[in-house]
mmCIF file of C-alpha atoms in Angstrom:
data_model
loop_
_atom_site.group_PDB
_atom_site.id
_atom_site.type_symbol
_atom_site.label_atom_id
_atom_site.label_comp_id
_atom_site.label_asym_id
_atom_site.label_seq_id
_atom_site.Cartn_x
_atom_site.Cartn_y
_atom_site.Cartn_z
ATOM 1 C CA TYR A 1 0.000 0.000 0.000
ATOM 2 C CA SER A 2 2.784 2.423 0.922
ATOM 3 C CA LYS A 3 5.155 1.234 -1.811
ATOM 4 C CA CYS A 4 7.872 0.490 0.770
ATOM 5 C CA LYS A 5 10.221 -2.481 0.543
ATOM 6 C CA TYR A 6 9.604 -3.764 4.058
ATOM 7 C CA ALA A 7 6.607 -3.800 6.383
ATOM 8 C CA LEU A 8 6.491 -5.319 9.858
ATOM 9 C CA ALA A 9 3.259 -6.048 11.731
ATOM 10 C CA LEU A 10 3.355 -5.503 15.502
ATOM 11 C CA SER A 11 1.032 -5.751 18.485
ATOM 12 C CA SER A 12 0.587 -1.956 18.769
ATOM 13 C CA GLY A 13 1.778 1.414 17.543
ATOM 14 C CA THR A 14 3.605 1.817 20.855
ATOM 15 C CA ALA A 15 5.539 -1.376 20.186
ATOM 16 C CA ALA A 16 6.298 -0.117 16.671
ATOM 17 C CA LEU A 17 7.765 3.071 18.151
ATOM 18 C CA GLN A 18 9.940 1.053 20.537
ATOM 19 C CA ALA A 19 11.156 -1.258 17.782
ATOM 20 C CA ALA A 20 12.005 1.748 15.607
ATOM 21 C CA MET A 21 13.977 3.415 18.403
ATOM 22 C CA SER A 22 15.974 0.230 18.983
ATOM 23 C CA ALA A 23 16.508 -0.322 15.259
ATOM 24 C CA MET A 24 17.986 3.184 15.045
ATOM 25 C CA ASP A 25 20.254 2.387 18.032
ATOM 26 C CA ILE A 26 18.817 5.279 20.039
ATOM 27 C CA GLY A 27 19.817 5.127 23.680
ATOM 28 C CA VAL A 28 21.742 6.616 26.571
ATOM 29 C CA GLY A 29 23.654 9.760 25.615
ATOM 30 C CA ASP A 30 21.347 10.551 22.695
ATOM 31 C CA GLU A 31 18.774 13.300 22.199
ATOM 32 C CA VAL A 32 15.653 12.907 20.075
ATOM 33 C CA ILE A 33 13.816 15.978 18.770
ATOM 34 C CA LEU A 34 10.031 15.770 18.569
ATOM 35 C CA PRO A 35 7.121 18.219 18.618
ATOM 36 C CA GLY A 36 5.263 19.223 21.771
ATOM 37 C CA TYR A 37 2.031 18.048 20.108
ATOM 38 C CA PHE A 38 1.966 14.259 19.973
ATOM 39 C CA TRP A 39 0.567 11.295 21.825
ATOM 40 C CA VAL A 40 2.205 10.225 25.089
ATOM 41 C CA ALA A 41 3.445 6.966 23.516
ATOM 42 C CA THR A 42 5.747 8.924 21.198
ATOM 43 C CA VAL A 43 7.742 10.603 23.926
ATOM 44 C CA GLY A 44 7.468 7.494 26.109
ATOM 45 C CA ALA A 45 9.392 5.460 23.524
ATOM 46 C CA VAL A 46 12.294 7.926 23.745
ATOM 47 C CA VAL A 47 12.377 7.725 27.550
ATOM 48 C CA ARG A 48 12.211 3.923 27.584
ATOM 49 C CA ALA A 49 15.179 3.879 25.191
ATOM 50 C CA GLY A 50 17.189 5.834 27.779
ATOM 51 C CA ALA A 51 17.515 8.898 25.563
ATOM 52 C CA ILE A 52 16.484 12.500 26.244
ATOM 53 C CA PRO A 53 13.414 13.916 24.455
ATOM 54 C CA VAL A 54 13.912 17.490 23.231
ATOM 55 C CA LEU A 55 10.758 19.419 22.354
ATOM 56 C CA ALA A 56 10.560 21.590 19.258
ATOM 57 C CA ASP A 57 7.739 23.987 18.438
ATOM 58 C CA VAL A 58 5.111 23.653 15.716
ATOM 59 C CA ASP A 59 3.970 25.744 12.772
ATOM 60 C CA ASP A 60 0.407 26.966 12.189
ATOM 61 C CA SER A 61 -0.642 23.514 10.950
ATOM 62 C CA PHE A 62 0.309 22.038 14.360
ATOM 63 C CA SER A 63 3.126 20.168 12.586
ATOM 64 C CA LEU A 64 6.801 20.156 13.541
ATOM 65 C CA SER A 65 8.510 23.449 12.671
ATOM 66 C CA PRO A 66 11.761 23.028 10.684
ATOM 67 C CA GLU A 67 13.057 26.328 12.052
ATOM 68 C CA SER A 68 12.516 25.181 15.626
ATOM 69 C CA VAL A 69 14.126 21.818 14.887
ATOM 70 C CA ARG A 70 17.261 23.508 13.566
ATOM 71 C CA SER A 71 17.571 25.501 16.791
ATOM 72 C CA LYS A 72 17.387 22.314 18.902
ATOM 73 C CA ILE A 73 20.096 20.239 17.169
ATOM 74 C CA THR A 74 23.183 19.494 19.251
ATOM 75 C CA SER A 75 26.113 17.114 18.962
ATOM 76 C CA ARG A 76 23.980 14.613 20.933
ATOM 77 C CA THR A 77 21.008 14.636 18.563
ATOM 78 C CA LYS A 78 20.418 11.193 17.062
ATOM 79 C CA ALA A 79 16.991 11.451 15.460
ATOM 80 C CA ILE A 80 14.011 13.646 14.621
ATOM 81 C CA VAL A 81 10.476 12.358 15.104
ATOM 82 C CA VAL A 82 7.788 14.042 13.016
ATOM 83 C CA VAL A 83 4.221 13.310 14.146
ATOM 84 C CA HIS A 84 1.475 13.600 11.524
ATOM 85 C CA MET A 85 -1.326 14.476 13.924
ATOM 86 C CA GLY A 86 -4.903 14.253 12.705
ATOM 87 C CA GLY A 87 -3.871 12.958 9.291
ATOM 88 C CA VAL A 88 -2.092 16.196 8.305
ATOM 89 C CA ILE A 89 1.459 16.017 6.926
ATOM 90 C CA GLY A 90 3.380 19.239 7.544
ATOM 91 C CA GLN A 91 6.729 20.495 6.226
ATOM 92 C CA VAL A 92 8.144 16.998 5.925
ATOM 93 C CA SER A 93 10.416 17.650 2.918
ATOM 94 C CA GLU A 94 12.208 20.397 4.844
ATOM 95 C CA LEU A 95 12.616 18.053 7.819
ATOM 96 C CA VAL A 96 14.051 15.343 5.572
ATOM 97 C CA ALA A 97 16.603 17.856 4.266
ATOM 98 C CA ILE A 98 17.574 18.868 7.813
ATOM 99 C CA ALA A 99 17.970 15.236 8.864
ATOM 100 C CA GLN A 100 20.146 14.451 5.869
ATOM 101 C CA GLU A 101 22.244 17.580 6.378
ATOM 102 C CA HIS A 102 23.019 16.623 9.975
ATOM 103 C CA HIS A 103 23.166 12.834 9.406
ATOM 104 C CA LEU A 104 20.176 12.175 11.653
ATOM 105 C CA TYR A 105 17.467 9.556 11.485
ATOM 106 C CA LEU A 106 13.954 10.749 10.655
ATOM 107 C CA LEU A 107 11.100 8.706 12.110
ATOM 108 C CA GLU A 108 7.505 9.393 11.057
ATOM 109 C CA ASP A 109 4.834 8.731 13.654
ATOM 110 C CA CYS A 110 1.803 8.113 11.433
ATOM 111 C CA ALA A 111 -0.458 6.671 14.131
ATOM 112 C CA GLN A 112 -3.162 9.195 13.183
ATOM 113 C CA ALA A 113 -2.208 9.368 9.510
ATOM 114 C CA VAL A 114 -2.685 5.967 7.917
ATOM 115 C CA GLY A 115 -4.048 6.766 4.456
ATOM 116 C CA ALA A 116 -2.678 10.317 4.420
ATOM 117 C CA ALA A 117 -0.315 11.556 1.711
ATOM 118 C CA GLN A 118 1.545 14.609 0.480
ATOM 119 C CA CYS A 119 2.032 15.265 -3.244
ATOM 120 C CA GLY A 120 0.963 11.685 -3.931
ATOM 121 C CA ARG A 121 3.474 10.150 -1.531
ATOM 122 C CA LYS A 122 2.101 8.155 1.391
ATOM 123 C CA ALA A 123 2.710 9.028 5.035
ATOM 124 C CA GLY A 124 5.588 7.041 6.505
ATOM 125 C CA THR A 125 7.646 6.936 3.296
ATOM 126 C CA PHE A 126 9.529 10.237 3.622
ATOM 127 C CA GLY A 127 11.836 9.335 6.512
ATOM 128 C CA ASP A 128 13.972 6.345 7.436
ATOM 129 C CA MET A 129 11.066 4.574 9.114
ATOM 130 C CA GLY A 130 7.341 5.103 9.601
ATOM 131 C CA ILE A 131 5.042 3.635 12.230
ATOM 132 C CA PHE A 132 1.262 3.215 12.317
ATOM 133 C CA SER A 133 -1.400 2.309 14.853
ATOM 134 C CA PHE A 134 -4.573 0.287 14.344
ATOM 135 C CA GLN A 135 -5.938 1.007 17.814
ATOM 136 C CA LEU A 136 -9.690 1.413 18.192
ATOM 137 C CA ASN A 137 -10.006 5.125 17.284
ATOM 138 C CA LYS A 138 -7.604 5.268 14.362
ATOM 139 C CA ASN A 139 -8.531 5.638 10.666
ATOM 140 C CA ILE A 140 -8.709 1.855 10.414
ATOM 141 C CA THR A 141 -8.729 -0.449 13.392
ATOM 142 C CA SER A 142 -8.152 -4.068 14.276
ATOM 143 C CA GLY A 143 -8.876 -3.330 17.944
ATOM 144 C CA GLU A 144 -5.147 -3.100 18.578
ATOM 145 C CA GLY A 145 -2.123 -3.560 16.354
ATOM 146 C CA GLY A 146 0.593 -1.555 14.673
ATOM 147 C CA MET A 147 2.853 -1.461 11.652
ATOM 148 C CA LEU A 148 6.387 -0.342 10.830
ATOM 149 C CA ILE A 149 7.628 0.396 7.300
ATOM 150 C CA THR A 150 11.077 1.156 5.889
ATOM 151 C CA ASN A 151 13.202 0.849 2.755
ATOM 152 C CA ASP A 152 16.351 0.065 4.781
ATOM 153 C CA LEU A 153 17.077 -3.665 5.098
ATOM 154 C CA MET A 154 19.251 -3.332 8.221
ATOM 155 C CA LEU A 155 16.689 -1.188 10.037
ATOM 156 C CA TYR A 156 14.042 -3.737 9.104
ATOM 157 C CA GLN A 157 16.117 -6.686 10.330
ATOM 158 C CA ARG A 158 16.839 -4.933 13.628
ATOM 159 C CA ALA A 159 13.149 -4.086 14.063
ATOM 160 C CA VAL A 160 12.231 -7.715 13.379
ATOM 161 C CA ALA A 161 14.703 -8.794 16.057
ATOM 162 C CA VAL A 162 13.318 -6.368 18.637
ATOM 163 C CA HIS A 163 9.654 -7.200 18.014
ATOM 164 C CA ASP A 164 10.393 -10.938 18.211
ATOM 165 C CA LEU A 165 13.025 -12.842 20.210
ATOM 166 C CA GLY A 166 16.019 -10.539 19.695
ATOM 167 C CA TYR A 167 17.204 -11.964 16.376
ATOM 168 C CA PRO A 168 16.049 -11.516 12.764
ATOM 169 C CA ARG A 169 14.613 -14.377 10.740
ATOM 170 C CA ASP A 170 15.466 -15.728 7.301
ATOM 171 C CA THR A 171 12.985 -16.233 4.467
ATOM 172 C CA ALA A 172 12.032 -19.627 5.905
ATOM 173 C CA GLY A 173 11.193 -18.039 9.260
ATOM 174 C CA ARG A 174 14.262 -19.441 11.049
ATOM 175 C CA LEU A 175 16.135 -17.310 13.581
ATOM 176 C CA VAL A 176 19.411 -15.862 12.293
ATOM 177 C CA PHE A 177 22.262 -15.946 14.829
ATOM 178 C CA ASP A 178 25.225 -14.895 12.666
ATOM 179 C CA ASN A 179 24.301 -11.219 12.123
ATOM 180 C CA PRO A 180 25.962 -9.297 14.989
ATOM 181 C CA ASP A 181 24.424 -5.999 13.861
ATOM 182 C CA ALA A 182 20.944 -7.406 14.509
ATOM 183 C CA GLN A 183 21.530 -9.215 17.806
ATOM 184 C CA LEU A 184 19.328 -7.355 20.280
ATOM 185 C CA TRP A 185 16.689 -8.091 22.944
ATOM 186 C CA GLY A 186 13.162 -9.003 21.910
ATOM 187 C CA ILE A 187 9.967 -7.620 23.423
ATOM 188 C CA GLY A 188 7.522 -10.229 22.064
ATOM 189 C CA ALA A 189 5.380 -7.696 20.211
ATOM 190 C CA ARG A 190 4.295 -9.788 17.235
ATOM 191 C CA MET A 191 0.866 -9.124 15.764
ATOM 192 C CA SER A 192 -1.464 -12.090 16.218
ATOM 193 C CA GLU A 193 -2.980 -13.852 13.235
ATOM 194 C CA LEU A 194 -6.499 -12.841 14.286
ATOM 195 C CA THR A 195 -5.512 -9.179 14.546
ATOM 196 C CA ALA A 196 -3.759 -9.425 11.173
ATOM 197 C CA ALA A 197 -6.889 -10.874 9.550
ATOM 198 C CA VAL A 198 -8.990 -7.933 10.768
ATOM 199 C CA ALA A 199 -6.308 -5.381 9.804
ATOM 200 C CA HIS A 200 -6.010 -6.922 6.329
ATOM 201 C CA ALA A 201 -9.753 -6.587 5.778
ATOM 202 C CA GLN A 202 -9.691 -3.023 7.084
ATOM 203 C CA LEU A 203 -6.852 -2.059 4.734
ATOM 204 C CA ALA A 204 -9.112 -2.784 1.769
ATOM 205 C CA ARG A 205 -11.524 -0.139 3.133
ATOM 206 C CA LEU A 206 -8.920 2.468 4.063
ATOM 207 C CA ASP A 207 -9.127 4.688 0.994
ATOM 208 C CA THR A 208 -12.933 4.724 1.166
ATOM 209 C CA ILE A 209 -12.887 5.648 4.862
ATOM 210 C CA CYS A 210 -10.370 8.459 4.330
ATOM 211 C CA ALA A 211 -12.279 9.738 1.281
ATOM 212 C CA LYS A 212 -15.468 10.019 3.329
ATOM 213 C CA MET A 213 -13.741 11.861 6.170
ATOM 214 C CA HIS A 214 -11.935 14.139 3.722
ATOM 215 C CA ALA A 215 -15.132 14.981 1.842
ATOM 216 C CA ALA A 216 -17.012 15.795 5.044
ATOM 217 C CA LYS A 217 -14.184 17.921 6.450
ATOM 218 C CA TYR A 218 -13.733 20.025 3.330
ATOM 219 C CA LYS A 219 -17.476 20.363 2.816
ATOM 220 C CA ILE A 220 -17.637 21.950 6.279
ATOM 221 C CA ILE A 221 -14.616 24.157 5.536
ATOM 222 C CA GLY A 222 -16.144 25.313 2.268
ATOM 223 C CA GLU A 223 -19.395 26.281 3.976
ATOM 224 C CA ILE A 224 -17.731 28.380 6.712
ATOM 225 C CA GLN A 225 -14.906 30.044 4.779
ATOM 226 C CA ASP A 226 -16.673 33.407 4.905
ATOM 227 C CA LEU A 227 -16.631 33.515 8.713
ATOM 228 C CA LYS A 228 -14.291 36.217 9.887
ATOM 229 C CA PHE A 229 -13.146 34.880 13.248
ATOM 230 C CA ILE A 230 -13.163 31.102 12.752
ATOM 231 C CA LYS A 231 -10.364 29.688 10.616
ATOM 232 C CA PRO A 232 -9.333 26.091 9.866
ATOM 233 C CA ILE A 233 -5.631 25.431 10.335
ATOM 234 C CA PRO A 234 -3.574 25.579 7.111
ATOM 235 C CA VAL A 235 -2.772 22.223 5.512
ATOM 236 C CA PRO A 236 0.232 22.073 3.115
ATOM 237 C CA ASP A 237 -1.459 19.542 0.817
ATOM 238 C CA PRO A 238 -5.249 19.475 1.376
ATOM 239 C CA ASP A 239 -5.661 16.690 -1.193
ATOM 240 C CA GLY A 240 -3.540 14.365 0.918
ATOM 241 C CA ASP A 241 -5.248 15.209 4.221
ATOM 242 C CA ALA A 242 -6.747 12.043 5.731
ATOM 243 C CA GLY A 243 -9.517 14.273 7.104
ATOM 244 C CA SER A 244 -10.062 12.743 10.541
ATOM 245 C CA PHE A 245 -9.907 15.989 12.549
ATOM 246 C CA LEU A 246 -11.023 19.562 11.912
ATOM 247 C CA LEU A 247 -9.083 22.123 13.949
ATOM 248 C CA LEU A 248 -10.577 25.612 14.080
ATOM 249 C CA THR A 249 -8.637 28.539 15.522
ATOM 250 C CA LEU A 250 -10.159 31.710 16.937
ATOM 251 C CA PRO A 251 -8.636 35.097 17.816
ATOM 252 C CA THR A 252 -8.697 34.658 21.611
ATOM 253 C CA ARG A 253 -8.943 31.965 24.251
ATOM 254 C CA ALA A 254 -12.212 33.429 25.535
ATOM 255 C CA ALA A 255 -13.758 33.206 22.076
ATOM 256 C CA SER A 256 -12.565 29.617 21.595
ATOM 257 C CA LEU A 257 -13.945 28.512 24.964
ATOM 258 C CA TYR A 258 -17.295 30.086 24.126
ATOM 259 C CA PHE A 259 -17.213 28.449 20.692
ATOM 260 C CA ALA A 260 -16.569 24.947 22.096
ATOM 261 C CA ASP A 261 -19.441 25.279 24.580
ATOM 262 C CA ALA A 262 -21.756 26.723 21.926
ATOM 263 C CA LEU A 263 -21.148 23.773 19.585
ATOM 264 C CA ARG A 264 -21.928 21.271 22.315
ATOM 265 C CA ASN A 265 -25.058 23.193 23.296
ATOM 266 C CA GLU A 266 -26.181 22.929 19.677
ATOM 267 C CA GLY A 267 -25.874 19.150 19.842
ATOM 268 C CA VAL A 268 -22.582 18.783 17.962
ATOM 269 C CA VAL A 269 -21.275 15.965 20.151
ATOM 270 C CA ALA A 270 -19.828 12.606 19.239
ATOM 271 C CA ASP A 271 -21.928 10.857 21.894
ATOM 272 C CA ALA A 272 -23.447 11.501 25.292
ATOM 273 C CA GLY A 273 -20.451 12.296 27.487
ATOM 274 C CA GLY A 274 -18.120 12.135 24.487
ATOM 275 C CA LEU A 275 -15.008 14.287 24.153
ATOM 276 C CA TYR A 276 -15.664 15.945 20.809
ATOM 277 C CA PRO A 277 -15.743 18.778 20.050
ATOM 278 C CA ILE A 278 -13.038 19.650 22.556
ATOM 279 C CA HIS A 279 -11.116 22.791 23.380
ATOM 280 C CA MET A 280 -7.467 21.871 22.953
ATOM 281 C CA ASP A 281 -6.658 23.095 26.451
ATOM 282 C CA ASN A 282 -8.329 19.851 27.498
ATOM 283 C CA TRP A 283 -6.650 17.626 24.923
ATOM 284 C CA GLY A 284 -4.932 15.600 27.645
ATOM 285 C CA LEU A 285 -1.839 13.557 26.891
ATOM 286 C CA HIS A 286 -1.531 15.018 23.390
ATOM 287 C CA ILE A 287 -0.011 18.223 24.824
ATOM 288 C CA TYR A 288 3.465 18.058 26.353
ATOM 289 C CA TYR A 289 2.778 20.037 29.542
ATOM 290 C CA ASN A 290 -0.193 17.790 30.402
ATOM 291 C CA ILE A 291 2.137 14.817 30.985
ATOM 292 C CA PRO A 292 3.346 14.849 34.627
ATOM 293 C CA SER A 293 5.918 12.110 34.034
ATOM 294 C CA LEU A 294 7.538 14.258 31.318
ATOM 295 C CA VAL A 295 7.372 17.586 33.147
ATOM 296 C CA ASN A 296 8.784 15.960 36.301
ATOM 297 C CA LYS A 297 11.350 13.894 34.363
ATOM 298 C CA ARG A 298 10.288 10.508 35.636
ATOM 299 C CA GLY A 299 12.010 7.466 34.222
ATOM 300 C CA PHE A 300 10.844 4.001 33.252
ATOM 301 C CA ALA A 301 10.569 1.918 36.441
ATOM 302 C CA SER A 302 13.359 3.064 38.803
ATOM 303 C CA VAL A 303 15.691 4.310 36.075
ATOM 304 C CA SER A 304 15.430 7.896 34.824
ATOM 305 C CA PRO A 305 17.441 8.860 31.741
ATOM 306 C CA TRP A 306 17.698 12.414 33.112
ATOM 307 C CA ASP A 307 19.656 11.081 36.121
ATOM 308 C CA LEU A 308 22.209 9.122 34.117
ATOM 309 C CA SER A 309 25.706 10.587 33.950
ATOM 310 C CA GLU A 310 25.845 9.809 30.232
ATOM 311 C CA ASN A 311 22.936 12.244 29.757
ATOM 312 C CA SER A 312 24.336 14.983 32.014
ATOM 313 C CA ALA A 313 24.948 17.289 29.038
ATOM 314 C CA SER A 314 21.173 17.321 28.506
ATOM 315 C CA SER A 315 20.296 18.139 32.115
ATOM 316 C CA ASP A 316 19.041 21.635 31.244
ATOM 317 C CA VAL A 317 16.270 20.325 28.942
ATOM 318 C CA VAL A 318 12.856 21.301 30.337
ATOM 319 C CA TYR A 319 9.240 20.466 29.538
ATOM 320 C CA ASP A 320 7.223 23.063 31.469
ATOM 321 C CA ARG A 321 4.497 25.086 29.799
ATOM 322 C CA GLY A 322 6.241 27.756 27.736
ATOM 323 C CA THR A 323 8.758 25.352 26.191
ATOM 324 C CA CYS A 324 6.827 25.504 22.897
ATOM 325 C CA PRO A 325 5.346 29.032 22.904
ATOM 326 C CA HIS A 326 3.753 28.941 19.451
ATOM 327 C CA LEU A 327 2.064 25.632 20.215
ATOM 328 C CA ASP A 328 0.916 27.004 23.572
ATOM 329 C CA GLN A 329 -0.848 29.984 22.053
ATOM 330 C CA LEU A 330 -2.408 27.861 19.290
ATOM 331 C CA VAL A 331 -3.704 25.361 21.835
ATOM 332 C CA SER A 332 -5.206 28.162 23.935
ATOM 333 C CA ARG A 333 -7.508 29.273 21.098
ATOM 334 C CA THR A 334 -8.240 26.150 19.050
ATOM 335 C CA VAL A 335 -11.222 23.798 19.049
ATOM 336 C CA LEU A 336 -10.957 20.249 17.691
ATOM 337 C CA ILE A 337 -13.846 18.470 15.989
ATOM 338 C CA CYS A 338 -13.667 14.749 15.193
ATOM 339 C CA VAL A 339 -14.766 14.000 11.621
ATOM 340 C CA ALA A 340 -16.354 10.555 11.447
ATOM 341 C CA SER A 341 -16.463 8.512 8.253
ATOM 342 C CA VAL A 342 -20.203 7.920 8.731
ATOM 343 C CA LEU A 343 -21.427 11.534 8.712
ATOM 344 C CA SER A 344 -24.561 11.978 6.630
ATOM 345 C CA GLU A 345 -25.364 15.105 4.611
ATOM 346 C CA LYS A 346 -27.728 16.091 7.412
ATOM 347 C CA ASP A 347 -24.957 15.640 9.991
ATOM 348 C CA ILE A 348 -22.631 17.840 7.952
ATOM 349 C CA ASN A 349 -25.304 20.501 7.479
ATOM 350 C CA ASP A 350 -26.091 20.424 11.214
ATOM 351 C CA ILE A 351 -22.400 20.958 12.043
ATOM 352 C CA VAL A 352 -22.184 23.858 9.606
ATOM 353 C CA SER A 353 -25.333 25.430 11.038
ATOM 354 C CA ALA A 354 -24.024 25.064 14.590
ATOM 355 C CA ILE A 355 -20.687 26.661 13.659
ATOM 356 C CA ARG A 356 -22.406 29.584 11.952
ATOM 357 C CA LYS A 357 -24.809 30.058 14.877
ATOM 358 C CA ALA A 358 -21.945 29.985 17.367
ATOM 359 C CA ALA A 359 -20.033 32.505 15.269
ATOM 360 C CA GLY A 360 -23.027 34.831 15.341
ATOM 361 C CA GLY A 361 -22.916 34.956 19.136
ATOM 362 C CA MET A 362 -19.309 36.086 19.405
ATOM 363 C CA ASP A 363 -19.748 39.806 18.779
ATOM 364 C CA GLY A 364 -19.588 40.668 22.443
ATOM 365 C CA ILE A 365 -16.651 38.366 23.161
ATOM 366 C CA ILE A 366 -14.096 39.274 20.494
#
């Protein structure tokens, strides 16, 4: 599907992240640059590898900013992780160029971007490796499950070793013990046959699912483009947007809080007690400063990478609110709407009507 040479099925996207980190030999003494807008599993994989996560800011599309990445590179930097949140691929070509210039790995976290593309090229194929998740609320789901793709044979063999018993396998499925570059420790994260059967069936529906989400999202955008104070985030390649989330920014935090409440009062809710639409202040473990274990530099079990002498040169790295100022101000005035693949024309029209009604009540707030 992705036109990559190698694909490895795993038990989860989290396991795929861990296998990728190990395949890239990321560990103690290394720094990994990633955006402050992610899912907790992304930064957790860096910590479990014993490396130091370094947060870079985002651009207006909520994607990793190349300019911020450049400012964060040190002699300890080993890799850059770009996270395609909500099915939107940002300035990935610029990030590839930066990684190549500084001889760094580039890992694409495509957990929310299976089916997304940019200029006809699928998510996960720009960097050295790409990972995906098939967890229950992703674009396609097998309940759980993940995938890793790459064009690099050695990275693939090392990932196979990590996800299995610590050694790669030959074409007959036999363990290979004479490849010292791929002798690691396994985490037993193989995808089960039952999960694979469901994922395989879902893959056949992926393009249809993404097309429905994309059509609904851009129908809504087209119907509200005249609104002065409510703007969808910019997307570098709208045609390749998987369409699963609609992020709308407003001029102030007060206006965005009012807007989120107004939408819910108009009945634009995913379900009774559901999260969506949600003001991004409340977007939980997707925002760096909402993760106590990161802010307080807690390690995995009793070992903290921040306390290791090998990482002492990175001791001044912080994760408090204010570390990513552009992201912080975007989060403070943005509302996120989940775009389901089953929205009817009536659903779409109801969402548009609710947005327009909410906009009409903002005159005294902005």
